Amino acid sequence: MDSQVKYLLSLRAIRDRAKIVWEAAQAGNLSHFDIHEDRFDDVADYVTSVIQRDFGPDKFDTIPPHGRWQHFEVSNVPRIGNLIQHWKVAGSDELEITRRLIDLFFVSVILDAGAGDSWRYIEPGTGRKYERSEGIAVASLYMFESLAFTASKEDCIPVVDGKGLEQLTTEDLTTGFQVTDQNPMLGVEPRAALLRSLGTSLLAHPDIFGSDGRPGRLVDHMIKTSKDSKIDVLIFWDVLQSLLIPIWPKDRTTIGGHPIGDAWPLSTLHKQEGARNSADLTAAIQPFHKLTQWLTYSLMVPFKRVLGMEWINAESLTALAEYRNGGLFVDLGVLSLKKEALERGLEASGGDLPIFDAGDDVIVEWRALTIALLDIVYGMILSRMEKGVHLTMAQVLEAGTWKSGREIAAQRRPKTKSSPILIKSDGTVF
């Protein structure tokens, strides 16, 4: 693999490039946003207050890392805990339980791009209505338990395998997610296609996922790479990138014919780096790999909670460049769209909020700034916490910035709870 491509697929490149965009912001060289550094304290104060409200004064150590597990247990229903107990009673050991959780979390996270403002899922048996990430989590759990993601249905064991994913139809997903004309979801067909592609890629890596292409076999592979019950995030990341890069939509950015996933050209990087690195075709590319990072954060949790394993190099992961974290900075006044970008977005939406395609230069710059700003605000939040309290980035994302972004959106736009900048979603990015 070309060294430049390998770099763009790395975690280091995400933060490196975002720092360059931040340098452009400080120099007044952004293409689409103005930045208001005098509002940083407002963001740090707001997020800190949310964390202290929910976990203070002495429960900060109970903050879970940002991950899918919590979404399954919406409304304080221990759905995952109940599953684990059921599997234990049926004779599954901790290794097999972890495999099954990885199976479930894998497909659920890959499906977890924005559902839109209108979609709801009604939980069978309870009648409870869920939306957005929690709705997708609960819907995917019920599909998992109904053996929707496996070709081996005769054993009635809930697992995920490559053939099962390859055979998944758009109609299967439509039915499982209760999608109708009256209950629309963004990007149903692209989501189904993504799972089918995932199935093919799993089967193409039998050395890790077995001849049946089961995501849960990743557990066995990572245990083999561990030392003293410690697993390296960087090794984990390379495995996930090798598996997932081939599955993303074919219209994504490529370098020399090699796909690079959730990574996009950015005019700000071109202005900052293009002149200095004219021979480097990748200098103007900003990587994010958001869904893969979200998957990494989510899959790390069962290894720790069920198997008691520890992770090293977890600090290499970045904040997630998505609309809740990014919306927080817009709603609280740190970022504002320049006049030309705002007018273009409003013209496209025909409404009160601007809208852009996911690959639009405006959105790419917004996402890059989100990465850089969250690194800065993370330090400010830690400085505001009580003496002796240290939170990881994953904990701050969970209990702080992501939750704060959602809450401020609900306050400002109670009808839709949408982001202040809308993104045309195909179900494969956010």
CSV table of C-alpha atoms in Angstrom, one decimal:
chain,number,residue,atom,x,y,z
A,1,MET,CA,0.0,0.0,0.0
A,2,ASP,CA,1.2,3.5,-0.9
A,3,SER,CA,2.7,5.2,2.2
A,4,GLN,CA,0.5,8.3,1.7
A,5,VAL,CA,-2.7,6.2,1.5
A,6,LYS,CA,-1.6,4.3,4.6
A,7,TYR,CA,-1.1,7.6,6.4
A,8,LEU,CA,-4.6,8.8,5.5
A,9,LEU,CA,-6.1,5.6,6.9
A,10,SER,CA,-4.3,6.1,10.2
A,11,LEU,CA,-5.7,7.6,13.4
A,12,ARG,CA,-2.8,10.0,13.5
A,13,ALA,CA,-3.7,11.6,10.2
A,14,ILE,CA,-7.2,12.6,11.5
A,15,ARG,CA,-5.8,14.8,14.3
A,16,ASP,CA,-2.8,16.0,12.3
A,17,ARG,CA,-4.9,17.4,9.5
A,18,ALA,CA,-7.5,18.9,11.9
A,19,LYS,CA,-4.7,20.8,13.6
A,20,ILE,CA,-3.7,22.3,10.3
A,21,VAL,CA,-7.3,23.4,9.8
A,22,TRP,CA,-7.2,24.9,13.3
A,23,GLU,CA,-4.1,26.8,12.3
A,24,ALA,CA,-6.0,28.2,9.3
A,25,ALA,CA,-8.8,29.2,11.6
A,26,GLN,CA,-6.4,31.1,13.9
A,27,ALA,CA,-4.9,32.9,10.9
A,28,GLY,CA,-8.4,33.9,9.6
A,29,ASN,CA,-8.0,31.6,6.6
A,30,LEU,CA,-11.1,29.4,6.8
A,31,SER,CA,-13.1,29.0,3.7
A,32,HIS,CA,-16.7,28.8,5.1
A,33,PHE,CA,-16.7,29.6,8.9
A,34,ASP,CA,-15.8,32.4,11.2
A,35,ILE,CA,-14.5,31.4,14.6
A,36,HIS,CA,-15.3,33.2,17.9
A,37,GLU,CA,-12.7,32.2,20.4
A,38,ASP,CA,-14.4,34.3,23.1
A,39,ARG,CA,-17.2,31.7,23.2
A,40,PHE,CA,-14.9,28.8,24.1
A,41,ASP,CA,-15.6,29.3,27.8
A,42,ASP,CA,-19.4,29.1,27.2
A,43,VAL,CA,-19.0,25.7,25.6
A,44,ALA,CA,-16.7,24.4,28.3
A,45,ASP,CA,-19.0,25.8,31.1
A,46,TYR,CA,-22.1,24.3,29.5
A,47,VAL,CA,-20.6,20.8,28.9
A,48,THR,CA,-19.1,20.8,32.4
A,49,SER,CA,-22.4,21.7,33.9
A,50,VAL,CA,-24.1,18.8,32.1
A,51,ILE,CA,-21.5,16.3,33.4
A,52,GLN,CA,-21.7,17.6,36.9
A,53,ARG,CA,-25.5,17.6,36.9
A,54,ASP,CA,-25.7,14.0,35.9
A,55,PHE,CA,-22.6,12.5,37.7
A,56,GLY,CA,-21.6,14.9,40.4
A,57,PRO,CA,-20.5,15.2,43.1
A,58,ASP,CA,-19.0,11.7,43.5
A,59,LYS,CA,-20.2,9.5,40.5
A,60,PHE,CA,-17.8,10.6,37.8
A,61,ASP,CA,-16.0,7.2,37.9
A,62,THR,CA,-19.3,5.6,36.8
A,63,ILE,CA,-19.4,7.5,33.5
A,64,PRO,CA,-19.2,4.9,30.7
A,65,PRO,CA,-17.1,5.3,27.7
A,66,HIS,CA,-18.8,6.6,24.5
A,67,GLY,CA,-20.2,3.4,22.9
A,68,ARG,CA,-23.2,1.5,21.6
A,69,TRP,CA,-23.9,-0.4,24.8
A,70,GLN,CA,-25.8,2.5,26.4
A,71,HIS,CA,-28.1,3.0,23.4
A,72,PHE,CA,-29.4,-0.5,23.7
A,73,GLU,CA,-30.4,0.2,27.3
A,74,VAL,CA,-32.5,3.3,26.6
A,75,SER,CA,-35.3,3.9,29.1
A,76,ASN,CA,-33.1,2.2,31.7
A,77,VAL,CA,-34.0,-1.3,30.4
A,78,PRO,CA,-31.0,-3.6,30.8
A,79,ARG,CA,-31.5,-5.2,27.4
A,80,ILE,CA,-27.8,-6.2,27.1
A,81,GLY,CA,-27.6,-7.3,30.7
A,82,ASN,CA,-30.7,-9.5,30.1
A,83,LEU,CA,-29.2,-11.0,27.0
A,84,ILE,CA,-26.0,-11.8,28.8
A,85,GLN,CA,-27.9,-13.5,31.6
A,86,HIS,CA,-30.0,-15.5,29.2
A,87,TRP,CA,-26.9,-16.7,27.3
A,88,LYS,CA,-25.1,-17.6,30.6
A,89,VAL,CA,-28.1,-19.7,31.7
A,90,ALA,CA,-28.0,-21.4,28.2
A,91,GLY,CA,-24.4,-22.4,28.8
A,92,SER,CA,-22.4,-19.7,27.0
A,93,ASP,CA,-19.0,-18.8,28.5
A,94,GLU,CA,-17.6,-15.3,28.7
A,95,LEU,CA,-15.7,-15.8,25.4
A,96,GLU,CA,-18.8,-16.7,23.4
A,97,ILE,CA,-20.8,-14.0,25.1
A,98,THR,CA,-18.2,-11.4,24.0
A,99,ARG,CA,-18.3,-12.8,20.5
A,100,ARG,CA,-22.1,-12.4,20.3
A,101,LEU,CA,-21.9,-8.9,21.7
A,102,ILE,CA,-19.3,-8.0,19.0
A,103,ASP,CA,-21.6,-9.6,16.4
A,104,LEU,CA,-24.5,-7.4,17.6
A,105,PHE,CA,-22.5,-4.2,18.1
A,106,PHE,CA,-20.8,-4.5,14.7
A,107,VAL,CA,-24.0,-4.5,12.6
A,108,SER,CA,-25.8,-2.0,14.9
A,109,VAL,CA,-23.0,0.6,14.6
A,110,ILE,CA,-22.6,0.2,10.8
A,111,LEU,CA,-26.4,0.9,10.6
A,112,ASP,CA,-26.1,3.9,12.9
A,113,ALA,CA,-25.9,6.9,10.6
A,114,GLY,CA,-28.5,9.6,10.9
A,115,ALA,CA,-32.1,8.3,10.7
A,116,GLY,CA,-33.6,11.7,10.0
A,117,ASP,CA,-36.0,13.8,12.0
A,118,SER,CA,-39.2,11.8,11.3
A,119,TRP,CA,-38.4,8.1,11.8
A,120,ARG,CA,-39.5,6.3,15.0
A,121,TYR,CA,-39.3,2.7,16.1
A,122,ILE,CA,-42.0,1.2,18.3
A,123,GLU,CA,-40.6,-1.6,20.5
A,124,PRO,CA,-42.5,-4.8,20.3
A,125,GLY,CA,-44.2,-5.8,23.5
A,126,THR,CA,-43.8,-2.5,25.2
A,127,GLY,CA,-45.1,0.0,22.7
A,128,ARG,CA,-42.3,2.4,23.6
A,129,LYS,CA,-41.2,4.8,20.8
A,130,TYR,CA,-37.6,5.4,20.1
A,131,GLU,CA,-35.8,7.6,17.6
A,132,ARG,CA,-32.4,8.3,16.2
A,133,SER,CA,-29.4,6.3,17.6
A,134,GLU,CA,-31.4,4.6,20.3
A,135,GLY,CA,-34.2,3.7,17.9
A,136,ILE,CA,-31.7,2.1,15.5
A,137,ALA,CA,-30.0,0.3,18.4
A,138,VAL,CA,-33.2,-1.3,19.7
A,139,ALA,CA,-34.4,-2.1,16.1
A,140,SER,CA,-31.1,-3.8,15.3
A,141,LEU,CA,-31.3,-5.8,18.5
A,142,TYR,CA,-34.7,-7.2,17.7
A,143,MET,CA,-33.5,-8.1,14.2
A,144,PHE,CA,-30.4,-9.7,15.7
A,145,GLU,CA,-32.5,-11.8,18.0
A,146,SER,CA,-34.8,-12.8,15.1
A,147,LEU,CA,-31.7,-14.2,13.3
A,148,ALA,CA,-32.0,-11.6,10.5
A,149,PHE,CA,-28.2,-11.3,10.1
A,150,THR,CA,-27.2,-15.0,9.9
A,151,ALA,CA,-27.6,-17.7,7.2
A,152,SER,CA,-27.4,-20.4,9.9
A,153,LYS,CA,-31.0,-20.2,11.2
A,154,GLU,CA,-31.5,-23.9,12.1
A,155,ASP,CA,-29.6,-23.6,15.4
A,156,CYS,CA,-31.7,-20.6,16.5
A,157,ILE,CA,-28.5,-19.0,17.9
A,158,PRO,CA,-28.3,-15.2,17.4
A,159,VAL,CA,-25.1,-14.5,15.6
A,160,VAL,CA,-23.9,-12.6,12.5
A,161,ASP,CA,-22.2,-14.1,9.6
A,162,GLY,CA,-21.0,-13.1,6.1
A,163,LYS,CA,-23.6,-15.1,4.1
A,164,GLY,CA,-26.4,-13.8,6.3
A,165,LEU,CA,-25.4,-10.2,5.6
A,166,GLU,CA,-24.8,-10.8,1.9
A,167,GLN,CA,-28.4,-12.2,1.7
A,168,LEU,CA,-30.0,-9.3,3.6
A,169,THR,CA,-32.4,-7.4,1.3
A,170,THR,CA,-33.6,-3.8,1.5
A,171,GLU,CA,-37.1,-5.2,2.3
A,172,ASP,CA,-35.7,-7.1,5.3
A,173,LEU,CA,-34.2,-3.8,6.7
A,174,THR,CA,-37.4,-1.9,5.8
A,175,THR,CA,-39.5,-4.4,7.7
A,176,GLY,CA,-37.1,-4.7,10.6
A,177,PHE,CA,-36.9,-0.9,11.0
A,178,GLN,CA,-40.7,-0.4,10.6
A,179,VAL,CA,-40.0,2.0,7.6
A,180,THR,CA,-43.1,3.1,5.8
A,181,ASP,CA,-44.2,6.2,3.8
A,182,GLN,CA,-45.6,7.5,7.1
A,183,ASN,CA,-42.4,6.6,9.0
A,184,PRO,CA,-39.5,7.4,6.6
A,185,MET,CA,-35.9,6.8,7.3
A,186,LEU,CA,-33.0,8.3,5.4
A,187,GLY,CA,-30.8,6.0,3.3
A,188,VAL,CA,-32.5,2.6,3.9
A,189,GLU,CA,-31.1,1.1,0.6
A,190,PRO,CA,-27.5,2.4,1.2
A,191,ARG,CA,-27.6,0.9,4.7
A,192,ALA,CA,-28.7,-2.5,3.4
A,193,ALA,CA,-26.1,-2.3,0.6
A,194,LEU,CA,-23.4,-1.5,3.3
A,195,LEU,CA,-24.3,-4.6,5.3
A,196,ARG,CA,-24.2,-6.7,2.2
A,197,SER,CA,-20.8,-5.3,1.4
A,198,LEU,CA,-19.7,-6.0,4.9
A,199,GLY,CA,-20.7,-9.6,4.5
A,200,THR,CA,-18.6,-9.9,1.4
A,201,SER,CA,-15.6,-8.3,3.1
A,202,LEU,CA,-15.9,-10.6,6.2
A,203,LEU,CA,-15.9,-13.6,4.0
A,204,ALA,CA,-12.8,-12.3,2.3
A,205,HIS,CA,-10.8,-12.3,5.6
A,206,PRO,CA,-11.2,-15.9,6.8
A,207,ASP,CA,-7.8,-15.7,8.7
A,208,ILE,CA,-9.5,-13.4,11.2
A,209,PHE,CA,-13.3,-13.9,10.8
A,210,GLY,CA,-13.4,-17.6,9.9
A,211,SER,CA,-14.8,-19.4,6.9
A,212,ASP,CA,-18.3,-18.2,8.0
A,213,GLY,CA,-17.2,-14.5,8.2
A,214,ARG,CA,-18.4,-14.0,11.7
A,215,PRO,CA,-17.5,-10.5,13.3
A,216,GLY,CA,-17.3,-12.1,16.7
A,217,ARG,CA,-14.2,-14.1,15.8
A,218,LEU,CA,-12.4,-10.8,16.1
A,219,VAL,CA,-12.4,-11.5,19.8
A,220,ASP,CA,-10.2,-14.6,19.3
A,221,HIS,CA,-7.9,-12.7,16.9
A,222,MET,CA,-7.3,-9.8,19.3
A,223,ILE,CA,-6.7,-12.1,22.3
A,224,LYS,CA,-3.9,-13.7,20.3
A,225,THR,CA,-2.3,-10.3,19.7
A,226,SER,CA,-2.7,-9.3,23.4
A,227,LYS,CA,0.1,-9.1,26.0
A,228,ASP,CA,-0.6,-9.4,29.7
A,229,SER,CA,-4.4,-9.0,29.0
A,230,LYS,CA,-3.7,-5.7,27.2
A,231,ILE,CA,-4.9,-5.1,23.7
A,232,ASP,CA,-3.5,-2.4,21.4
A,233,VAL,CA,-6.0,0.0,19.8
A,234,LEU,CA,-3.7,0.6,16.9
A,235,ILE,CA,-3.6,-3.1,16.0
A,236,PHE,CA,-7.4,-3.2,16.4
A,237,TRP,CA,-7.7,-0.1,14.1
A,238,ASP,CA,-5.7,-1.6,11.3
A,239,VAL,CA,-7.8,-4.8,11.3
A,240,LEU,CA,-11.0,-2.7,11.2
A,241,GLN,CA,-9.7,-0.5,8.4
A,242,SER,CA,-8.7,-3.5,6.3
A,243,LEU,CA,-12.1,-4.9,6.7
A,244,LEU,CA,-14.2,-1.8,6.2
A,245,ILE,CA,-12.4,0.3,3.6
A,246,PRO,CA,-13.7,-1.9,0.8
A,247,ILE,CA,-17.4,-1.6,1.9
A,248,TRP,CA,-17.9,2.1,1.7
A,249,PRO,CA,-19.8,3.6,-1.3
A,250,LYS,CA,-17.8,3.6,-4.5
A,251,ASP,CA,-18.2,7.3,-5.1
A,252,ARG,CA,-15.9,8.2,-2.2
A,253,THR,CA,-12.5,9.7,-2.6
A,254,THR,CA,-9.7,7.5,-4.0
A,255,ILE,CA,-6.0,8.0,-4.2
A,256,GLY,CA,-4.3,6.2,-7.1
A,257,GLY,CA,-7.4,4.0,-7.4
A,258,HIS,CA,-7.2,3.1,-3.7
A,259,PRO,CA,-10.4,3.9,-1.7
A,260,ILE,CA,-9.7,5.9,1.5
A,261,GLY,CA,-13.2,5.8,3.2
A,262,ASP,CA,-14.5,8.7,5.2
A,263,ALA,CA,-11.8,11.2,3.9
A,264,TRP,CA,-12.5,14.2,1.8
A,265,PRO,CA,-10.8,17.0,-0.2
A,266,LEU,CA,-10.8,20.3,1.7
A,267,SER,CA,-10.1,23.7,0.2
A,268,THR,CA,-8.7,25.0,3.5
A,269,LEU,CA,-6.0,22.3,3.6
A,270,HIS,CA,-5.3,23.0,-0.1
A,271,LYS,CA,-4.6,26.6,0.7
A,272,GLN,CA,-2.5,25.8,3.8
A,273,GLU,CA,-0.6,22.7,2.6
A,274,GLY,CA,-1.0,22.7,-1.2
A,275,ALA,CA,1.7,25.3,-1.9
A,276,ARG,CA,4.2,23.7,0.5
A,277,ASN,CA,3.5,20.1,-0.7
A,278,SER,CA,2.6,20.4,-4.3
A,279,ALA,CA,4.0,17.0,-5.1
A,280,ASP,CA,1.8,15.4,-2.4
A,281,LEU,CA,-1.6,14.6,-3.9
A,282,THR,CA,-3.0,13.7,-0.4
A,283,ALA,CA,-2.0,17.0,1.3
A,284,ALA,CA,-5.5,18.5,0.8
A,285,ILE,CA,-7.4,15.4,2.1
A,286,GLN,CA,-9.0,15.5,5.6
A,287,PRO,CA,-9.7,12.0,7.0
A,288,PHE,CA,-12.4,11.4,9.7
A,289,HIS,CA,-13.3,7.7,9.6
A,290,LYS,CA,-16.2,8.5,11.9
A,291,LEU,CA,-18.2,5.3,11.7
A,292,THR,CA,-15.0,3.2,12.1
A,293,GLN,CA,-14.0,5.2,15.2
A,294,TRP,CA,-17.6,4.9,16.6
A,295,LEU,CA,-17.3,1.2,16.0
A,296,THR,CA,-13.9,1.1,17.7
A,297,TYR,CA,-15.2,2.9,20.8
A,298,SER,CA,-18.2,0.6,20.9
A,299,LEU,CA,-16.4,-2.7,20.4
A,300,MET,CA,-13.8,-1.9,23.1
A,301,VAL,CA,-16.4,-2.0,25.8
A,302,PRO,CA,-17.3,-5.8,25.8
A,303,PHE,CA,-13.6,-6.7,25.8
A,304,LYS,CA,-13.3,-4.7,29.1
A,305,ARG,CA,-16.6,-5.4,30.8
A,306,VAL,CA,-17.0,-9.1,30.0
A,307,LEU,CA,-13.4,-10.3,29.6
A,308,GLY,CA,-11.7,-7.8,31.9
A,309,MET,CA,-9.1,-6.9,29.3
A,310,GLU,CA,-7.4,-3.4,29.1
A,311,TRP,CA,-6.7,-1.3,26.1
A,312,ILE,CA,-3.4,0.6,25.3
A,313,ASN,CA,-3.1,3.6,22.9
A,314,ALA,CA,-6.7,4.4,23.4
A,315,GLU,CA,-5.8,8.1,23.4
A,316,SER,CA,-5.0,7.8,19.7
A,317,LEU,CA,-8.7,7.8,19.0
A,318,THR,CA,-10.2,11.3,18.4
A,319,ALA,CA,-13.5,12.9,19.1
A,320,LEU,CA,-16.1,12.0,16.6
A,321,ALA,CA,-16.7,14.4,13.7
A,322,GLU,CA,-20.5,14.3,13.6
A,323,TYR,CA,-23.4,16.7,13.9
A,324,ARG,CA,-24.0,16.6,17.6
A,325,ASN,CA,-20.5,17.5,18.6
A,326,GLY,CA,-20.2,19.9,15.7
A,327,GLY,CA,-23.7,21.4,16.3
A,328,LEU,CA,-22.7,22.2,19.9
A,329,PHE,CA,-20.1,24.7,18.6
A,330,VAL,CA,-22.5,26.3,16.2
A,331,ASP,CA,-25.4,26.6,18.7
A,332,LEU,CA,-23.2,28.1,21.4
A,333,GLY,CA,-21.6,30.6,19.0
A,334,VAL,CA,-18.0,29.4,18.6
A,335,LEU,CA,-18.6,28.8,14.9
A,336,SER,CA,-20.8,30.7,12.4
A,337,LEU,CA,-21.2,30.2,8.7
A,338,LYS,CA,-19.8,33.0,6.4
A,339,LYS,CA,-22.4,34.9,4.5
A,340,GLU,CA,-21.9,33.2,1.1
A,341,ALA,CA,-22.0,29.6,2.6
A,342,LEU,CA,-25.1,30.4,4.7
A,343,GLU,CA,-27.0,31.9,1.8
A,344,ARG,CA,-26.1,28.9,-0.4
A,345,GLY,CA,-27.2,26.5,2.3
A,346,LEU,CA,-30.5,28.3,2.9
A,347,GLU,CA,-31.2,28.4,-0.8
A,348,ALA,CA,-30.7,24.7,-1.0
A,349,SER,CA,-33.0,24.0,2.0
A,350,GLY,CA,-35.7,26.5,1.3
A,351,GLY,CA,-36.2,26.7,5.1
A,352,ASP,CA,-34.7,28.2,8.2
A,353,LEU,CA,-31.6,26.0,8.4
A,354,PRO,CA,-28.9,25.6,5.8
A,355,ILE,CA,-28.4,22.2,4.2
A,356,PHE,CA,-25.4,20.7,2.4
A,357,ASP,CA,-24.3,17.4,0.9
A,358,ALA,CA,-22.1,15.2,3.2
A,359,GLY,CA,-19.1,15.8,0.9
A,360,ASP,CA,-19.6,19.5,0.5
A,361,ASP,CA,-16.5,21.6,1.4
A,362,VAL,CA,-18.6,23.4,4.1
A,363,ILE,CA,-19.4,20.1,5.9
A,364,VAL,CA,-15.8,18.8,5.6
A,365,GLU,CA,-14.4,22.1,7.1
A,366,TRP,CA,-17.1,21.9,9.9
A,367,ARG,CA,-16.1,18.4,10.7
A,368,ALA,CA,-12.4,19.1,10.7
A,369,LEU,CA,-13.0,22.1,13.1
A,370,THR,CA,-15.1,19.8,15.3
A,371,ILE,CA,-12.1,17.5,15.8
A,372,ALA,CA,-9.7,20.3,16.6
A,373,LEU,CA,-12.1,22.2,18.8
A,374,LEU,CA,-13.1,19.2,20.9
A,375,ASP,CA,-9.4,18.5,21.7
A,376,ILE,CA,-9.1,22.1,23.0
A,377,VAL,CA,-12.4,22.1,24.9
A,378,TYR,CA,-11.6,18.6,26.4
A,379,GLY,CA,-8.7,20.2,28.2
A,380,MET,CA,-10.8,23.1,29.4
A,381,ILE,CA,-13.4,20.7,30.7
A,382,LEU,CA,-10.8,18.7,32.7
A,383,SER,CA,-9.5,21.9,34.2
A,384,ARG,CA,-13.1,22.6,35.5
A,385,MET,CA,-13.6,19.3,37.2
A,386,GLU,CA,-13.1,18.6,40.9
A,387,LYS,CA,-9.6,17.9,42.1
A,388,GLY,CA,-8.6,14.3,41.5
A,389,VAL,CA,-11.3,13.7,38.8
A,390,HIS,CA,-9.9,12.6,35.4
A,391,LEU,CA,-12.1,11.8,32.5
A,392,THR,CA,-11.1,10.1,29.3
A,393,MET,CA,-12.1,11.6,25.9
A,394,ALA,CA,-14.5,8.7,25.5
A,395,GLN,CA,-16.2,9.6,28.8
A,396,VAL,CA,-16.4,13.3,27.9
A,397,LEU,CA,-17.9,12.4,24.6
A,398,GLU,CA,-20.5,10.3,26.3
A,399,ALA,CA,-21.5,12.4,29.3
A,400,GLY,CA,-20.5,15.8,27.9
A,401,THR,CA,-20.2,17.0,24.4
A,402,TRP,CA,-22.5,14.5,22.5
A,403,LYS,CA,-25.2,14.8,25.2
A,404,SER,CA,-24.8,18.6,25.4
A,405,GLY,CA,-25.1,18.9,21.6
A,406,ARG,CA,-28.3,16.9,21.6
A,407,GLU,CA,-29.7,18.9,24.6
A,408,ILE,CA,-29.0,22.3,23.1
A,409,ALA,CA,-30.4,21.2,19.8
A,410,ALA,CA,-33.7,20.1,21.5
A,411,GLN,CA,-33.8,23.5,23.3
A,412,ARG,CA,-33.2,25.5,20.2
A,413,ARG,CA,-35.3,23.4,17.8
A,414,PRO,CA,-37.8,21.4,19.9
A,415,LYS,CA,-39.9,20.2,17.0
A,416,THR,CA,-37.1,18.5,15.1
A,417,LYS,CA,-34.2,18.4,17.6
A,418,SER,CA,-32.0,18.7,14.5
A,419,SER,CA,-28.5,20.0,14.0
A,420,PRO,CA,-28.2,23.8,13.3
A,421,ILE,CA,-26.6,22.8,9.9
A,422,LEU,CA,-28.4,20.0,8.1
A,423,ILE,CA,-26.7,17.3,6.1
A,424,LYS,CA,-28.1,15.3,3.2
A,425,SER,CA,-27.5,11.8,4.5
A,426,ASP,CA,-27.3,8.6,2.6
A,427,GLY,CA,-27.1,6.5,5.7
A,428,THR,CA,-23.4,5.8,5.4
A,429,VAL,CA,-21.5,8.7,6.9
A,430,PHE,CA,-23.3,10.2,10.0
